[in-house]
PDB file of C-alpha atoms in Angstrom:
ATOM      1  CA  MET A  25       0.000   0.000   0.000  1.00 37.00           C
ATOM      2  CA  ARG A  26       1.318   3.424  -0.874  1.00 39.00           C
ATOM      3  CA  GLY A  27       2.026   6.084   1.705  1.00 40.00           C
ATOM      4  CA  VAL A  28      -0.405   8.857   2.438  1.00 40.00           C
ATOM      5  CA  SER A  29       0.427  12.542   2.650  1.00 40.00           C
ATOM      6  CA  ARG A  30      -0.479  14.847   5.510  1.00 38.00           C
ATOM      7  CA  GLN A  31      -3.036  16.568   3.277  1.00 38.00           C
ATOM      8  CA  GLU A  32      -4.752  13.253   2.591  1.00 39.00           C
ATOM      9  CA  PHE A  33      -4.963  12.517   6.314  1.00 40.00           C
ATOM     10  CA  VAL A  34      -6.497  15.953   6.901  1.00 35.00           C
ATOM     11  CA  ALA A  35      -9.087  15.149   4.249  1.00 34.00           C
ATOM     12  CA  GLU A  36     -10.092  12.169   6.374  1.00 38.00           C
ATOM     13  CA  GLY A  37     -11.051  14.560   9.198  1.00 36.00           C
ATOM     14  CA  VAL A  38      -8.153  13.857  11.549  1.00 42.00           C
ATOM     15  CA  SER A  39      -6.204  16.598  13.282  1.00 40.00           C
ATOM     16  CA  THR A  40      -2.546  16.350  12.301  1.00 41.00           C
ATOM     17  CA  VAL A  41       0.589  18.216  13.218  1.00 40.00           C
ATOM     18  CA  PRO A  42       3.606  18.562  10.899  1.00 37.00           C
ATOM     19  CA  ARG A  43       6.741  16.788  12.076  1.00 39.00           C
ATOM     20  CA  GLY A  44       9.014  19.058  14.088  1.00 37.00           C
ATOM     21  CA  GLN A  45       6.344  21.495  15.244  1.00 36.00           C
ATOM     22  CA  THR A  46       6.906  22.743  18.793  1.00 34.00           C
ATOM     23  CA  ALA A  47       4.849  21.476  21.712  1.00 36.00           C
ATOM     24  CA  ALA A  48       3.494  24.969  22.331  1.00 32.00           C
ATOM     25  CA  ASN A  49       1.656  24.845  19.016  1.00 33.00           C
ATOM     26  CA  ARG A  50       0.296  21.361  19.412  1.00 45.00           C
ATOM     27  CA  THR A  51      -2.802  20.161  21.222  1.00 50.00           C
ATOM     28  CA  MET A  52      -3.420  20.009  24.959  1.00 50.00           C
ATOM     29  CA  SER A  53      -1.920  16.501  24.982  1.00 54.00           C
ATOM     30  CA  ALA A  54       1.520  18.038  24.459  1.00 53.00           C
ATOM     31  CA  VAL A  55       1.300  20.557  27.312  1.00 53.00           C
ATOM     32  CA  PRO A  56       3.864  19.654  30.002  1.00 55.00           C
ATOM     33  CA  ASP A  57       2.121  17.973  32.916  1.00 65.00           C
ATOM     34  CA  GLY A  58       4.241  18.477  36.017  1.00 80.00           C
ATOM     35  CA  LYS A  59       3.623  16.590  39.241  1.00 84.00           C
ATOM     36  CA  LYS A  60       3.459  17.549  42.882  1.00 87.00           C
ATOM     37  CA  LEU A  61       3.780  15.693  46.163  1.00 90.00           C
ATOM     38  CA  VAL A  62       0.665  15.841  48.338  1.00 89.00           C
ATOM     39  CA  ARG A  63      -0.176  14.332  51.709  1.00 90.00           C
ATOM     40  CA  SER A  64      -3.552  12.730  52.314  1.00 86.00           C
ATOM     41  CA  PRO A  65      -4.889  10.741  55.292  1.00 82.00           C
ATOM     42  CA  SER A  66      -3.851   7.631  53.373  1.00 87.00           C
ATOM     43  CA  GLY A  67      -0.235   8.618  52.680  1.00 88.00           C
ATOM     44  CA  LEU A  68       2.029  10.550  50.315  1.00 92.00           C
ATOM     45  CA  ARG A  69       0.931  10.764  46.684  1.00 92.00           C
ATOM     46  CA  MET A  70       2.659  12.068  43.562  1.00 88.00           C
ATOM     47  CA  VAL A  71      -0.154  13.556  41.480  1.00 87.00           C
ATOM     48  CA  PRO A  72      -0.380  15.776  38.357  1.00 84.00           C
ATOM     49  CA  GLU A  73      -0.338  19.507  39.125  1.00 81.00           C
ATOM     50  CA  ASN A  74      -3.327  19.858  36.822  1.00 74.00           C
ATOM     51  CA  GLY A  75      -6.123  17.394  37.542  1.00 70.00           C
ATOM     52  CA  ALA A  76      -7.037  17.453  33.855  1.00 68.00           C
ATOM     53  CA  PHE A  77      -3.924  15.370  33.218  1.00 76.00           C
ATOM     54  CA  ASN A  78      -4.857  12.462  35.507  1.00 84.00           C
ATOM     55  CA  SER A  79      -4.126   9.093  33.977  1.00 89.00           C
ATOM     56  CA  PRO A  80      -7.293   7.319  32.763  1.00 89.00           C
ATOM     57  CA  PHE A  81      -6.036   4.275  34.676  1.00 90.00           C
ATOM     58  CA  SER A  82      -6.014   6.154  37.985  1.00 90.00           C
ATOM     59  CA  LEU A  83      -8.611   5.777  40.726  1.00 90.00           C
ATOM     60  CA  ASP A  84      -9.795   8.456  43.128  1.00 89.00           C
ATOM     61  CA  GLU A  85      -9.050   8.020  46.809  1.00 91.00           C
ATOM     62  CA  PRO A  86     -12.128   6.601  48.554  1.00 93.00           C
ATOM     63  CA  GLN A  87     -13.988   8.339  51.340  1.00 92.00           C
ATOM     64  CA  TRP A  88     -13.151   6.557  54.583  1.00 94.00           C
ATOM     65  CA  VAL A  89     -16.055   5.013  56.463  1.00 95.00           C
ATOM     66  CA  PRO A  90     -16.416   7.251  59.556  1.00 94.00           C
ATOM     67  CA  ASP A  91     -15.038   5.677  62.751  1.00 91.00           C
ATOM     68  CA  LYS A  92     -18.357   6.059  64.528  1.00 92.00           C
ATOM     69  CA  GLU A  93     -20.088   3.977  61.843  1.00 94.00           C
ATOM     70  CA  CYS A  94     -17.816   0.949  62.193  1.00 93.00           C
ATOM     71  CA  PRO A  95     -17.689  -0.430  65.740  1.00 95.00           C
ATOM     72  CA  ARG A  96     -16.719  -3.839  64.311  1.00 95.00           C
ATOM     73  CA  CYS A  97     -14.376  -5.150  61.635  1.00 96.00           C
ATOM     74  CA  MET A  98     -16.202  -5.174  58.305  1.00 96.00           C
ATOM     75  CA  GLN A  99     -14.592  -8.516  57.441  1.00 95.00           C
ATOM     76  CA  CYS A 100     -14.509 -10.744  60.565  1.00 96.00           C
ATOM     77  CA  ASP A 101     -16.937  -8.768  62.759  1.00 95.00           C
ATOM     78  CA  THR A 102     -14.430  -8.451  65.601  1.00 94.00           C
ATOM     79  CA  LYS A 103     -15.402  -5.662  67.984  1.00 94.00           C
ATOM     80  CA  PHE A 104     -12.946  -2.803  68.209  1.00 94.00           C
ATOM     81  CA  ASP A 105     -11.542  -1.758  71.610  1.00 91.00           C
ATOM     82  CA  PHE A 106      -8.336  -0.340  73.084  1.00 85.00           C
ATOM     83  CA  ILE A 107      -6.432  -3.456  72.027  1.00 87.00           C
ATOM     84  CA  ARG A 108      -8.090  -4.198  68.691  1.00 90.00           C
ATOM     85  CA  ARG A 109      -7.609  -1.005  66.732  1.00 90.00           C
ATOM     86  CA  LYS A 110      -9.415  -0.184  63.524  1.00 93.00           C
ATOM     87  CA  HIS A 111      -7.637   0.399  60.227  1.00 94.00           C
ATOM     88  CA  HIS A 112      -8.931   1.799  56.941  1.00 96.00           C
ATOM     89  CA  CYS A 113      -8.143   0.125  53.644  1.00 96.00           C
ATOM     90  CA  ARG A 114      -6.576   2.786  51.407  1.00 96.00           C
ATOM     91  CA  ARG A 115      -8.247   1.373  48.307  1.00 95.00           C
ATOM     92  CA  CYS A 116     -11.864   0.833  49.417  1.00 95.00           C
ATOM     93  CA  GLY A 117     -12.018   3.023  52.540  1.00 95.00           C
ATOM     94  CA  ARG A 118     -13.709   0.391  54.724  1.00 96.00           C
ATOM     95  CA  CYS A 119     -12.808  -0.401  58.364  1.00 96.00           C
ATOM     96  CA  PHE A 120     -10.959  -3.565  59.375  1.00 97.00           C
ATOM     97  CA  CYS A 121      -8.998  -5.003  62.248  1.00 96.00           C
ATOM     98  CA  ASP A 122      -5.238  -5.388  61.906  1.00 93.00           C
ATOM     99  CA  LYS A 123      -5.544  -9.072  60.998  1.00 93.00           C
ATOM    100  CA  CYS A 124      -7.918  -8.355  58.095  1.00 96.00           C
ATOM    101  CA  CYS A 125      -6.031  -5.291  56.854  1.00 95.00           C
ATOM    102  CA  SER A 126      -2.374  -6.024  57.519  1.00 90.00           C
ATOM    103  CA  LYS A 127      -0.837  -6.069  54.044  1.00 90.00           C
ATOM    104  CA  LYS A 128       0.940  -3.046  52.619  1.00 94.00           C
ATOM    105  CA  VAL A 129       0.873  -3.219  48.832  1.00 95.00           C
ATOM    106  CA  PRO A 130       1.852  -0.709  46.095  1.00 95.00           C
ATOM    107  CA  LEU A 131      -1.142   1.175  44.713  1.00 95.00           C
ATOM    108  CA  PRO A 132       0.025   3.077  41.603  1.00 92.00           C
ATOM    109  CA  ARG A 133      -3.548   3.639  40.438  1.00 93.00           C
ATOM    110  CA  MET A 134      -3.912   6.129  43.312  1.00 93.00           C
ATOM    111  CA  CYS A 135      -0.378   7.517  42.837  1.00 92.00           C
ATOM    112  CA  PHE A 136       0.886   6.503  46.280  1.00 94.00           C
ATOM    113  CA  VAL A 137       4.637   6.877  46.712  1.00 94.00           C
ATOM    114  CA  ASP A 138       4.961   3.941  49.124  1.00 94.00           C
ATOM    115  CA  PRO A 139       3.017   0.671  49.630  1.00 95.00           C
ATOM    116  CA  VAL A 140      -0.164   1.308  51.612  1.00 96.00           C
ATOM    117  CA  ARG A 141      -2.389  -0.732  53.920  1.00 96.00           C
ATOM    118  CA  GLN A 142      -5.111  -2.648  52.096  1.00 96.00           C
ATOM    119  CA  CYS A 143      -7.669  -5.311  52.953  1.00 96.00           C
ATOM    120  CA  ALA A 144      -7.234  -8.832  51.585  1.00 94.00           C
ATOM    121  CA  GLU A 145      -9.605  -8.347  48.642  1.00 94.00           C
ATOM    122  CA  CYS A 146      -8.123  -5.014  47.595  1.00 95.00           C
ATOM    123  CA  SER A 147      -4.531  -6.157  48.013  1.00 95.00           C
ATOM    124  CA  LEU A 148      -5.169  -9.037  45.593  1.00 94.00           C
ATOM    125  CA  ALA A 149      -6.602  -6.617  43.018  1.00 92.00           C
ATOM    126  CA  SER A 150      -3.634  -4.261  43.438  1.00 94.00           C
ATOM    127  CA  GLN A 151      -1.120  -7.080  43.116  1.00 93.00           C
ATOM    128  CA  LYS A 152      -2.715  -8.227  39.853  1.00 89.00           C
ATOM    129  CA  GLU A 153      -2.553  -4.670  38.491  1.00 91.00           C
ATOM    130  CA  MET A 154       1.168  -4.426  39.223  1.00 91.00           C
ATOM    131  CA  GLU A 155       1.912  -6.619  36.186  1.00 87.00           C
ATOM    132  CA  PHE A 156       0.243  -4.006  33.995  1.00 91.00           C
ATOM    133  CA  TYR A 157       2.284  -1.179  35.523  1.00 92.00           C
ATOM    134  CA  ASP A 158       5.546  -3.138  35.555  1.00 91.00           C
ATOM    135  CA  LYS A 159       5.272  -4.667  32.077  1.00 91.00           C
ATOM    136  CA  GLN A 160       2.412  -3.677  29.776  1.00 92.00           C
ATOM    137  CA  LEU A 161       2.510   0.047  30.515  1.00 94.00           C
ATOM    138  CA  ARG A 162       6.213   0.195  29.666  1.00 94.00           C
ATOM    139  CA  VAL A 163       5.510  -1.525  26.351  1.00 94.00           C
ATOM    140  CA  LEU A 164       2.745   0.975  25.546  1.00 96.00           C
ATOM    141  CA  LEU A 165       4.994   3.943  26.342  1.00 95.00           C
ATOM    142  CA  GLY A 166       7.757   2.443  24.184  1.00 94.00           C
ATOM    143  CA  GLY A 167       5.505   2.101  21.128  1.00 94.00           C
ATOM    144  CA  GLY A 168       5.150  -0.138  18.101  1.00 93.00           C
ATOM    145  CA  THR A 169       5.180   0.345  14.323  1.00 94.00           C
ATOM    146  CA  PHE A 170       1.992  -0.111  12.301  1.00 95.00           C
ATOM    147  CA  VAL A 171       0.477   0.482   8.897  1.00 94.00           C
ATOM    148  CA  VAL A 172      -2.380   2.880   9.675  1.00 93.00           C
ATOM    149  CA  THR A 173      -5.541   3.363   7.621  1.00 91.00           C
ATOM    150  CA  LEU A 174      -8.232   5.928   8.412  1.00 86.00           C
ATOM    151  CA  GLY A 175     -11.902   5.297   7.711  1.00 80.00           C
ATOM    152  CA  THR A 176     -12.652   3.322   4.568  1.00 74.00           C
ATOM    153  CA  SER A 177      -9.783   4.909   2.670  1.00 75.00           C
ATOM    154  CA  GLU A 178      -7.348   2.753   0.720  1.00 77.00           C
ATOM    155  CA  LYS A 179      -4.557   5.157   1.659  1.00 87.00           C
ATOM    156  CA  SER A 180      -2.248   4.195   4.476  1.00 91.00           C
ATOM    157  CA  GLU A 181       0.885   5.361   6.274  1.00 92.00           C
ATOM    158  CA  THR A 182       3.509   3.573   8.326  1.00 94.00           C
ATOM    159  CA  MET A 183       3.472   5.143  11.787  1.00 94.00           C
ATOM    160  CA  THR A 184       4.869   4.605  15.261  1.00 94.00           C
ATOM    161  CA  CYS A 185       2.092   4.343  17.834  1.00 95.00           C
ATOM    162  CA  ARG A 186       2.742   4.914  21.535  1.00 95.00           C
ATOM    163  CA  LEU A 187       0.913   5.939  24.661  1.00 95.00           C
ATOM    164  CA  SER A 188       1.546   9.464  25.967  1.00 92.00           C
ATOM    165  CA  ASN A 189       3.413   9.893  29.263  1.00 89.00           C
ATOM    166  CA  ASN A 190       0.172  10.839  31.039  1.00 88.00           C
ATOM    167  CA  HIS A 191      -1.536   7.763  29.491  1.00 91.00           C
ATOM    168  CA  ARG A 192      -4.377   9.887  28.088  1.00 90.00           C
ATOM    169  CA  TYR A 193      -3.537   9.736  24.379  1.00 92.00           C
ATOM    170  CA  MET A 194      -2.365   7.429  21.636  1.00 93.00           C
ATOM    171  CA  PHE A 195       0.278   9.281  19.617  1.00 95.00           C
ATOM    172  CA  LEU A 196       0.749   8.216  15.990  1.00 93.00           C
ATOM    173  CA  ASP A 197       3.831   9.564  14.230  1.00 93.00           C
ATOM    174  CA  GLY A 198       4.959   9.145  10.644  1.00 91.00           C
ATOM    175  CA  GLU A 199       5.171  11.781   7.937  1.00 89.00           C
ATOM    176  CA  SER A 200       2.245  13.293   9.825  1.00 86.00           C
ATOM    177  CA  HIS A 201       1.213  13.258  13.466  1.00 89.00           C
ATOM    178  CA  PHE A 202      -2.176  12.753  15.044  1.00 85.00           C
ATOM    179  CA  GLU A 203      -3.486  11.522  18.343  1.00 90.00           C
ATOM    180  CA  VAL A 204      -6.482   9.724  19.786  1.00 91.00           C
ATOM    181  CA  GLU A 205      -7.729  10.459  23.296  1.00 90.00           C
ATOM    182  CA  LEU A 206      -8.459   7.176  25.048  1.00 89.00           C
ATOM    183  CA  SER A 207     -11.596   8.565  26.708  1.00 84.00           C
ATOM    184  CA  ARG A 208     -13.090   9.231  23.249  1.00 86.00           C
ATOM    185  CA  ILE A 209     -12.734   5.629  22.053  1.00 86.00           C
ATOM    186  CA  SER A 210     -16.155   3.996  21.732  1.00 83.00           C
ATOM    187  CA  SER A 211     -15.066   0.520  20.624  1.00 83.00           C
ATOM    188  CA  MET A 212     -11.872  -1.432  20.134  1.00 85.00           C
ATOM    189  CA  GLN A 213     -11.040  -4.698  18.426  1.00 84.00           C
ATOM    190  CA  ILE A 214      -7.691  -6.445  18.748  1.00 83.00           C
ATOM    191  CA  LEU A 215      -7.274  -8.603  15.634  1.00 83.00           C
ATOM    192  CA  THR A 216      -5.364 -11.867  15.703  1.00 79.00           C
ATOM    193  CA  ASP A 217      -3.470 -13.696  12.964  1.00 74.00           C
ATOM    194  CA  GLY A 218      -5.725 -14.600  10.079  1.00 56.00           C
ATOM    195  CA  SER A 219      -8.742 -12.741  11.452  1.00 49.00           C
ATOM    196  CA  SER A 220     -10.786  -9.877  10.140  1.00 50.00           C
ATOM    197  CA  PRO A 221     -13.501  -7.783  11.844  1.00 49.00           C
ATOM    198  CA  GLY A 222     -16.532  -9.905  12.641  1.00 49.00           C
ATOM    199  CA  GLU A 223     -14.812 -13.260  13.138  1.00 46.00           C
ATOM    200  CA  ASN A 224     -14.885 -15.208  16.399  1.00 44.00           C
ATOM    201  CA  ASP A 225     -11.222 -14.846  17.379  1.00 45.00           C
ATOM    202  CA  ILE A 226     -11.309 -11.066  17.773  1.00 47.00           C
ATOM    203  CA  HIS A 227     -10.729  -9.661  21.237  1.00 51.00           C
ATOM    204  CA  THR A 228     -13.483  -7.075  21.491  1.00 53.00           C
ATOM    205  CA  TYR A 229     -14.090  -4.257  23.953  1.00 52.00           C
ATOM    206  CA  THR A 230     -17.208  -2.588  22.631  1.00 48.00           C
ATOM    207  CA  SER A 231     -18.142   0.866  23.915  1.00 47.00           C
ATOM    208  CA  LEU A 232     -15.558   1.122  26.667  1.00 52.00           C
ATOM    209  CA  LEU A 233     -17.490   3.948  28.313  1.00 46.00           C
ATOM    210  CA  ASP A 234     -21.077   2.781  27.913  1.00 44.00           C
ATOM    211  CA  SER A 235     -21.585  -0.852  26.981  1.00 38.00           C
ATOM    212  CA  GLN A 236     -21.949  -3.860  29.270  1.00 36.00           C
ATOM    213  CA  TYR A 237     -20.684  -6.230  26.572  1.00 34.00           C
ATOM    214  CA  ILE A 238     -17.237  -7.819  26.547  1.00 35.00           C
ATOM    215  CA  SER A 239     -16.200 -10.890  24.614  1.00 37.00           C
ATOM    216  CA  GLU A 240     -12.813 -12.525  24.403  1.00 42.00           C
ATOM    217  CA  GLY A 241     -11.628 -15.491  22.424  1.00 41.00           C
ATOM    218  CA  GLY A 242      -8.685 -17.027  20.629  1.00 44.00           C
ATOM    219  CA  VAL A 243      -5.051 -17.308  21.640  1.00 47.00           C
ATOM    220  CA  SER A 244      -3.343 -16.384  18.346  1.00 62.00           C
ATOM    221  CA  ARG A 245      -0.781 -13.616  18.129  1.00 76.00           C
ATOM    222  CA  ALA A 246      -2.292 -10.135  17.928  1.00 81.00           C
ATOM    223  CA  SER A 247      -1.722  -8.693  14.462  1.00 86.00           C
ATOM    224  CA  GLY A 248      -3.764  -5.489  14.331  1.00 89.00           C
ATOM    225  CA  MET A 249      -6.309  -3.223  15.920  1.00 89.00           C
ATOM    226  CA  GLN A 250      -9.475  -1.524  14.768  1.00 88.00           C
ATOM    227  CA  LEU A 251     -11.145   1.160  16.813  1.00 87.00           C
ATOM    228  CA  HIS A 252     -13.862   3.781  16.571  1.00 87.00           C
ATOM    229  CA  TYR A 253     -13.594   7.141  18.281  1.00 88.00           C
ATOM    230  CA  LYS A 254     -14.862  10.704  18.089  1.00 85.00           C
ATOM    231  CA  PRO A 255     -12.166  13.283  17.348  1.00 82.00           C
ATOM    232  CA  MET A 256     -12.346  16.422  19.458  1.00 77.00           C
ATOM    233  CA  GLY A 257     -14.824  18.893  17.979  1.00 75.00           C
ATOM    234  CA  CYS A 258     -16.355  16.336  15.586  1.00 76.00           C
ATOM    235  CA  GLN A 259     -19.859  14.904  15.806  1.00 74.00           C
ATOM    236  CA  ASP A 260     -19.173  11.955  13.536  1.00 79.00           C
ATOM    237  CA  GLY A 261     -17.189   8.941  14.623  1.00 83.00           C
ATOM    238  CA  GLN A 262     -13.900   7.996  13.004  1.00 87.00           C
ATOM    239  CA  GLN A 263     -12.581   4.513  12.276  1.00 90.00           C
ATOM    240  CA  LEU A 264      -8.898   3.674  12.643  1.00 91.00           C
ATOM    241  CA  HIS A 265      -7.327   0.455  11.395  1.00 91.00           C
ATOM    242  CA  MET A 266      -3.785  -0.608  12.315  1.00 92.00           C
ATOM    243  CA  GLU A 267      -1.779  -3.581  11.055  1.00 92.00           C
ATOM    244  CA  ALA A 268       1.603  -4.710  12.359  1.00 91.00           C
ATOM    245  CA  ALA A 269       4.450  -3.416  10.201  1.00 90.00           C
ATOM    246  CA  ASP A 270       7.936  -4.940   9.843  1.00 82.00           C
ATOM    247  CA  ASP A 271       8.655  -5.803  13.489  1.00 85.00           C
ATOM    248  CA  LYS A 272       5.588  -7.965  14.022  1.00 87.00           C
ATOM    249  CA  LYS A 273       6.760  -9.360  17.367  1.00 87.00           C
ATOM    250  CA  ALA A 274       7.130  -5.884  18.914  1.00 90.00           C
ATOM    251  CA  ALA A 275       3.806  -4.798  17.403  1.00 91.00           C
ATOM    252  CA  SER A 276       2.100  -7.904  18.782  1.00 90.00           C
ATOM    253  CA  LEU A 277       3.432  -7.182  22.270  1.00 90.00           C
ATOM    254  CA  TRP A 278       2.161  -3.601  22.007  1.00 93.00           C
ATOM    255  CA  LEU A 279      -1.306  -4.777  20.931  1.00 90.00           C
ATOM    256  CA  ALA A 280      -1.454  -7.328  23.748  1.00 87.00           C
ATOM    257  CA  ALA A 281      -0.576  -4.545  26.205  1.00 90.00           C
ATOM    258  CA  MET A 282      -3.286  -2.343  24.692  1.00 90.00           C
ATOM    259  CA  HIS A 283      -5.734  -5.196  25.192  1.00 86.00           C
ATOM    260  CA  LYS A 284      -4.832  -5.235  28.907  1.00 87.00           C
ATOM    261  CA  ALA A 285      -5.186  -1.455  29.081  1.00 89.00           C
ATOM    262  CA  ALA A 286      -8.643  -1.554  27.497  1.00 86.00           C
ATOM    263  CA  LYS A 287      -9.755  -4.194  29.972  1.00 84.00           C
ATOM    264  CA  LEU A 288      -8.478  -2.091  32.864  1.00 84.00           C
ATOM    265  CA  LEU A 289     -10.321   0.976  31.573  1.00 82.00           C
ATOM    266  CA  TYR A 290     -13.523  -0.968  31.095  1.00 78.00           C
ATOM    267  CA  GLU A 291     -13.436  -2.479  34.574  1.00 75.00           C
ATOM    268  CA  ALA A 292     -12.515   0.873  36.160  1.00 68.00           C
ATOM    269  CA  ARG A 293     -15.937   2.325  35.339  1.00 64.00           C
ATOM    270  CA  ASP A 294     -17.486   0.472  38.258  1.00 58.00           C
ATOM    271  CA  GLN A 295     -14.680   1.113  40.769  1.00 56.00           C
TER     272      GLN A 295
END
């Protein structure tokens, strides 16, 4: 497939930025997002100076259950007294005795600097998420190379796709540059070897923000991604199709990490 010029991408309705343009002239996604150290009842947190730059993977600190409303452990029902002190789980905010809330586990989704006290259920969830932060997130920030097609066009461009440092955007860079805000993605399909949209072995996260439907299937290597989103300022949705370019192994790892990220975003709606 032949390459596509910046003008052709603009014709498809996607905001692009010429290569080499300064960050000051680009979109809000390129504005530096500094961080600050804050102290909360739960511990020290390193958070963005501007709340608008919060990672979409982050969770808000919970409101602690007031002490007067929890005379007993909310797990084992042990009555609190001078010996049995109450402790709040930093992830769910509920009250527990020391035995039921003894583990201190990293909680990057709430930006804590140090491991914090969590109940058994929450600590398990946090430990499972650490794989995403330790492995998949690094892969997403590093990027992969894909052949990108917009809409139903036959034009395509080889581009490097990576997640922005604040995790809010997908940056696509080639001869042109454009970006997709994760919160504006309505559906995503991770395509596997030999599959095309509509077949059974597509990993699908439909309507990440609204839908209740998730289906997963197949164990083949991820080979591409198709998603629908609404560009900023546009009423109509846009389709984006990506296929692994030369380094298919690196692209497959990036797509698998994106699959994990989509699942995390979907599940975070109810947390």
